[in-house]
XYZ file of C-alpha atoms in Angstrom:
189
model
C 34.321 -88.321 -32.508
C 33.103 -88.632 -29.419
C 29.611 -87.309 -28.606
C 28.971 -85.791 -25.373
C 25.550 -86.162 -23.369
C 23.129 -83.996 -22.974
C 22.342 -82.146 -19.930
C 20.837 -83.685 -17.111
C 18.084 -80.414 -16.611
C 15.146 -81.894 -17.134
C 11.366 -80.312 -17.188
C 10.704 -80.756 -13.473
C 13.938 -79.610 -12.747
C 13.209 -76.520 -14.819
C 10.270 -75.725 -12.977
C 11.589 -75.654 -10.041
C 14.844 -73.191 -10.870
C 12.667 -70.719 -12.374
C 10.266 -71.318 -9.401
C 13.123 -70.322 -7.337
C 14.552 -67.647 -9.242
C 10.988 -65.997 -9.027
C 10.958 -66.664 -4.959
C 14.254 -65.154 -4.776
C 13.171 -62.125 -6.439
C 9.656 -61.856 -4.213
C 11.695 -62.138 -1.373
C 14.169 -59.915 -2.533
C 11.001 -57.324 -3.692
C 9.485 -57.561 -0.253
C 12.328 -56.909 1.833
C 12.785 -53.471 -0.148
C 9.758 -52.394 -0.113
C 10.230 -53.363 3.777
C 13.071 -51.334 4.364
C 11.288 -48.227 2.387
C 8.361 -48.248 5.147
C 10.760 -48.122 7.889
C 12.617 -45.742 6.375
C 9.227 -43.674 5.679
C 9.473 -43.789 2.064
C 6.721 -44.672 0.020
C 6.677 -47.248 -2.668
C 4.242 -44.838 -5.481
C 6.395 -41.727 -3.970
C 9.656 -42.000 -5.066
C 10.677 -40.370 -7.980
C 12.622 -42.997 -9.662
C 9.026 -45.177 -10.158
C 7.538 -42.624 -11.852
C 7.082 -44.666 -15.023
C 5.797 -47.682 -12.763
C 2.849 -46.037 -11.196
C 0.994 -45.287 -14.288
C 1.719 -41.216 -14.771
C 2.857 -41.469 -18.472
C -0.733 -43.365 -19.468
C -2.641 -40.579 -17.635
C -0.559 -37.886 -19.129
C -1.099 -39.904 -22.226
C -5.265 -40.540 -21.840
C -5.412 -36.393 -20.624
C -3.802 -35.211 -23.637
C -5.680 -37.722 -26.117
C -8.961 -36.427 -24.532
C -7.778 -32.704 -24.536
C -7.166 -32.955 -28.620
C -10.957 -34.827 -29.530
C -12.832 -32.081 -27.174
C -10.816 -29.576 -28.749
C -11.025 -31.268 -32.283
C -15.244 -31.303 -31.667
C -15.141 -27.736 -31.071
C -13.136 -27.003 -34.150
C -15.631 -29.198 -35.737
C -19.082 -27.743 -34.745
C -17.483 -23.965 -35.165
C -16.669 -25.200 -38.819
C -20.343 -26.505 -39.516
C -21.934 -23.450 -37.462
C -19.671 -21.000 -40.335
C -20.113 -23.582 -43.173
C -24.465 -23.101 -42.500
C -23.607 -19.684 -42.224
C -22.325 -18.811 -45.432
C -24.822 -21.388 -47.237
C -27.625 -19.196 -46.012
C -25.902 -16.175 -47.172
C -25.274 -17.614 -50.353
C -28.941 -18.585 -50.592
C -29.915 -15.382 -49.779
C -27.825 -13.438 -52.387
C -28.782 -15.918 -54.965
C -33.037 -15.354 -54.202
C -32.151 -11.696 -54.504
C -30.521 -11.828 -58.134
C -33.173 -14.068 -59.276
C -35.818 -11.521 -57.919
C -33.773 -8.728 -59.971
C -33.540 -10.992 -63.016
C -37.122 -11.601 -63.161
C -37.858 -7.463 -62.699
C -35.247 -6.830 -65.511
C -37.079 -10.207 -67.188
C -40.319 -8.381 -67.431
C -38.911 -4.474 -68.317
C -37.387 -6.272 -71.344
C -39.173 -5.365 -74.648
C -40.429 -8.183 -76.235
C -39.368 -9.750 -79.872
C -41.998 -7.806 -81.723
C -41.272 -4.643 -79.811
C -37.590 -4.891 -81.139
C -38.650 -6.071 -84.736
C -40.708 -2.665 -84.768
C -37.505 -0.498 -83.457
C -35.402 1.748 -85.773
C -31.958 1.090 -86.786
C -29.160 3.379 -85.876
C -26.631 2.319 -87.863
C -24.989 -0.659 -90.160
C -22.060 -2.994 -88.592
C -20.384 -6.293 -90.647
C -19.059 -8.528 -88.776
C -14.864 -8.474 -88.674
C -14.666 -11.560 -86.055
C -16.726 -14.102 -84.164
C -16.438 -14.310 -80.334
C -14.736 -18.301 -79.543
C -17.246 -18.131 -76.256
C -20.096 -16.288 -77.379
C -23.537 -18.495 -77.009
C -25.507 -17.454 -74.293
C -29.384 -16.622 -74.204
C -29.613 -13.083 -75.360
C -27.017 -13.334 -77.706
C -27.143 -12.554 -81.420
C -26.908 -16.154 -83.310
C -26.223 -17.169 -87.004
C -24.035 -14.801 -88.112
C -20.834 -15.248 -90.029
C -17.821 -13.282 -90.684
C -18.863 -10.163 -93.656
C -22.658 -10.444 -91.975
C -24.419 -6.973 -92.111
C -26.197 -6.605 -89.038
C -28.506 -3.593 -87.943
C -27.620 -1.947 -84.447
C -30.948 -1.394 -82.761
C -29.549 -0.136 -79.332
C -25.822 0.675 -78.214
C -23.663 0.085 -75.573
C -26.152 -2.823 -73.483
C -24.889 -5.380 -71.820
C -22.282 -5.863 -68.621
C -20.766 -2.687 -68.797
C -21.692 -1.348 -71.346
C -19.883 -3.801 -74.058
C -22.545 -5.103 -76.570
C -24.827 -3.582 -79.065
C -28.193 -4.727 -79.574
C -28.200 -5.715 -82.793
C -30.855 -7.386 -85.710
C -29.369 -9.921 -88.546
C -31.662 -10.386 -91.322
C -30.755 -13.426 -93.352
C -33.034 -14.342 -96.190
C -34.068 -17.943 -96.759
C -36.089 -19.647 -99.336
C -37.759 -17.174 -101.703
C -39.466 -14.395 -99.776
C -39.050 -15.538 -96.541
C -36.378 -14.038 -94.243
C -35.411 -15.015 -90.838
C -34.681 -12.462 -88.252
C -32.611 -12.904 -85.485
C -32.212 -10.138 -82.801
C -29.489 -10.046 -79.717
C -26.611 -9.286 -78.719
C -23.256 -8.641 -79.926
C -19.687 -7.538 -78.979
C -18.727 -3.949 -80.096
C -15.064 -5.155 -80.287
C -15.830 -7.656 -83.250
C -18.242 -5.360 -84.974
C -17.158 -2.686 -87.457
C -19.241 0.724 -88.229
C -20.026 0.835 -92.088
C -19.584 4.631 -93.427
């Protein structure tokens, strides 16, 4: 086998091709750009370099700053509405809590309602699954007998007032007094 030696191109001898290829293409650069002036062409001009005299990175930087102004306007609008219906909100929220309070303070109180007559007898038939807020009637159980103080109270109309009596330890009976739905109540005869 017979082993063949390496080329003779060396580092110096590198240099200097590449420093010539370089030269060449200066020279070659120069004399076209050369020929362009006396032909009364213009180097940035000519449609072909469009790409070489920086017009896609201004397009590019335009249309970048075009979408954040337009993106901070579409913010600020945002916020402005966004405030706007948080004060509304607040607003509507102020005025139920005014109304509650009036409707607070027209409500009879617990011995007012111990002291009212009852209009008729329900029992109980069913139990609400969701049924625990403030003014509702509490401790019942299904075949309860419960008094009906008032009818038809409530959102729209839907609950009776009612009073459940349940006796506890020897004479002592607790009252409870609220309200109830009319669909799980039944009217005794």
């Amino acid at each position: 086998m017979i082993f063949k030696k390496p080329c003779g191109l060396t580092i110096k001898r590198a240099a200097a091709f590449s420093r010539a290829i370089a030269d060449a293409a200066n020279k070659t650069r120069h004399q076209s750009a050369t020929k362009r002036l006396l032909n009364g062409q213009s180097h940035h001009r000519s449609p072909s370099n469009w790409k070489h005299n920086g017009t896609p990175e201004i397009v590019i930087g335009i249309t970048i700053l075009s979408l954040l102004g337009i993106d901070h306007y579409l913010q600020k609008k945002h916020d402005e509405t966004r405030q706007l219906v948080m004060s509304q909100l607040h607003a509507v929220i102020r005025e139920d809590e005014i109304i509650e309070k009036e409707r607070n303070q027209q409500n009879m109180t617990d011995f007012e309602m111990n002291d009212m007559k009852c209009l008729f007898l329900c029992t109980v038939r069913r139990l609400p699954k969701y049924f625990d807020g403030s003014k509702c009637l509490m401790g019942v159980k299904l075949g309860d007998q419960v008094s009906v103080l008032e009818e038809n109270v409530g959102p729209d109309g839907m609950y009776h007032l009612c009073r459940h009596e349940k006796k506890s330890n020897g004479n002592n009976t607790a009252v409870s007094i609220g309200w109830f739905p009319i669909s799980c109540l039944e009217k005794q005869s």
